[in-house]
XYZ file of C-alpha atoms in Angstrom:
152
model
C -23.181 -1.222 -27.458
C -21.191 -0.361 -23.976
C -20.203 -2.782 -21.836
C -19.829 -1.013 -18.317
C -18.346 -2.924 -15.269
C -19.784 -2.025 -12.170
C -17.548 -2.512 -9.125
C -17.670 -2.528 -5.376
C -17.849 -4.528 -1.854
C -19.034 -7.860 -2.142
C -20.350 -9.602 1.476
C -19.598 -5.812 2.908
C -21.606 -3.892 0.827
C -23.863 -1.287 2.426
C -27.388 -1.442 1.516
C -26.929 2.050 0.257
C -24.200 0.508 -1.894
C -26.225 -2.100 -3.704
C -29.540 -0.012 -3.908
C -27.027 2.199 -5.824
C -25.910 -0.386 -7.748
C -29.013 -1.608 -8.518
C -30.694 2.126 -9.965
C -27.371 2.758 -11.992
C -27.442 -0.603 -13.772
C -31.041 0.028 -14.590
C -29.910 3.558 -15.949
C -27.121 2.313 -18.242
C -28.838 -1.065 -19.386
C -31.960 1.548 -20.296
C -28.872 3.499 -22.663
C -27.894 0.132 -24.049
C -25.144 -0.815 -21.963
C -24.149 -4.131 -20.925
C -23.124 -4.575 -17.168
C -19.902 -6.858 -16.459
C -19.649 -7.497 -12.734
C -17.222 -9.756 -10.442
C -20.077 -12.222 -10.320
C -20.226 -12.370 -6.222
C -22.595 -10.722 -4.094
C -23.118 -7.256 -2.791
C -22.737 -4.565 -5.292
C -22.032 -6.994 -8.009
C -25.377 -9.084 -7.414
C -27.264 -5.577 -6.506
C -26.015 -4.815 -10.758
C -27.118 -7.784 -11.946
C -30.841 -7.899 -10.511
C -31.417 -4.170 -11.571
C -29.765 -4.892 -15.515
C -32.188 -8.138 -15.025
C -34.963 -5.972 -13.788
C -34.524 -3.452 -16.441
C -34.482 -6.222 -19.510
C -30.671 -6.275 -20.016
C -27.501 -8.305 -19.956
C -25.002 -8.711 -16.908
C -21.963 -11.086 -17.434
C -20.125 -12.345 -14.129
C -16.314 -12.791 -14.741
C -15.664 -15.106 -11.869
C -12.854 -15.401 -9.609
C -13.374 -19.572 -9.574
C -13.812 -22.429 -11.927
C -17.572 -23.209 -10.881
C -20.179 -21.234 -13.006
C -22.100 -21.728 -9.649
C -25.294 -19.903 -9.141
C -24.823 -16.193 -9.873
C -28.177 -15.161 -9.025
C -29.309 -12.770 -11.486
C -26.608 -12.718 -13.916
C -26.999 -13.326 -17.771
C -23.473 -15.073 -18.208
C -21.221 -16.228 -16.223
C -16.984 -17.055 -16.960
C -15.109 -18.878 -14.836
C -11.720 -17.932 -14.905
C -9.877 -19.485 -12.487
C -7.657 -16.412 -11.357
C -8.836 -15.466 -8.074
C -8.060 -11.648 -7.447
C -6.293 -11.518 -10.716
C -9.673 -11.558 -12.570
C -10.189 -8.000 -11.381
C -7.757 -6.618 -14.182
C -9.354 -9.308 -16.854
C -12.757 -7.374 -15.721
C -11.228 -3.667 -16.352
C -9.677 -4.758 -19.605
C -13.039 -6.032 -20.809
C -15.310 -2.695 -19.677
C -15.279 0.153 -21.945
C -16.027 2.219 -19.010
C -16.188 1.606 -14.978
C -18.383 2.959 -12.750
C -16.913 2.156 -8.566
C -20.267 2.101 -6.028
C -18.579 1.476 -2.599
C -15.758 0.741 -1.511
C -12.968 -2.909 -0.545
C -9.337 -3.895 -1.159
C -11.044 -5.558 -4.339
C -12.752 -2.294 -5.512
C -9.494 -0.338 -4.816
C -7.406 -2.595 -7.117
C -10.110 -2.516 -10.109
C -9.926 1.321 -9.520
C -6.283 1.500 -10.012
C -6.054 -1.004 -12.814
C -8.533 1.519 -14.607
C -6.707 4.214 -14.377
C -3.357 2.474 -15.197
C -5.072 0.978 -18.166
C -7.017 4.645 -18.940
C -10.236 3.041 -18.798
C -12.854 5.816 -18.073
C -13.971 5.568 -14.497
C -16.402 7.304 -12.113
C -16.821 6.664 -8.371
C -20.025 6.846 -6.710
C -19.714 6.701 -3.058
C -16.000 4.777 -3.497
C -12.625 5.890 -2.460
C -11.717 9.149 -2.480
C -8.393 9.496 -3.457
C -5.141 12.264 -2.655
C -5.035 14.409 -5.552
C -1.557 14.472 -5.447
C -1.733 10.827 -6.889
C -3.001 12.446 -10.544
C -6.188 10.558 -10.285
C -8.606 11.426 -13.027
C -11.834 10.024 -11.650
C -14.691 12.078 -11.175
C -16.612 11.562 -8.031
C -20.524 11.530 -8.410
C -23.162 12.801 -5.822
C -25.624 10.783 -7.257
C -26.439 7.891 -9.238
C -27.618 9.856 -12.257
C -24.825 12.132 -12.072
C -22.467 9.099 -12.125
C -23.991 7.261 -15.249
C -24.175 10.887 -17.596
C -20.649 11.500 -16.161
C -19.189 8.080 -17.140
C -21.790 7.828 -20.991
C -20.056 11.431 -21.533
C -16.297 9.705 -20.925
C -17.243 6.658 -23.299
């Protein structure tokens, strides 16, 4: 079993951003994965319903002490670390896949590639080639979940 953390905008997500989110969870919960998300809304809640909706697990690794409601979320841990939890999220994700893009997103994209945890962007940041990035960038969502399966 995979655990795959999806990440991208929370309140600024677009609606093509968590409809996205929502089909690509679906997709990898469907190849056995298990979805890890920040546990707020946007992208992260968009995850969460669709690995719901598709009869798998979604664990929120939350910014705050209060378990809170989560929505659709499986499990929820509280951390207490604010930002910081972004890198606790990348270290436990055998893979990431990036739907959008925030300041948020942007930091779990760079802690993946510092950390050489295989990501995949979908609609994210595109980044200067110049800065060795290894990510491939997906046109679509089912191009994004075969490209990041065939890096884990």
């Amino acid at each position: 079993m995979k655990y795959v953390a999806i990440s991208g905008p929370g309140e600024g997500a677009s609606s093509d951003d968590r409809s996205r989110a929502y089909e690509a969870a679906g997709q990898l919960v469907s190849h056995g994965c298990v979805i890890l998300t920040g546990g707020l809304g946007g992208v992260m809640a968009a995850a969460a319903a669709g690995a719901k909706a598709a009869g798998g697990t979604s664990i929120a690794i939350l910014p705050g002490l209060d378990r809170g409601s989560t929505g659709d979320h499986t499990f929820t841990i509280p951390t207490g670390l604010g930002e910081l939890r972004n890198g606790l999220l990348i270290r436990a994700a055998d893979g990431v896949l990036i739907v959008g893009g925030s300041w948020g997103t942007l930091s779990e994209y760079a802690f993946s590639e510092r950390t050489e945890v295989p990501v995949v962007t979908l609609g994210g940041w595109v980044m200067d080639p110049r800065a060795e990035v290894t990510a491939p960038a997906a046109a679509t969502v089912g191009e994004a979940v075969d490209a990041l399966l065939g890096l884990i």
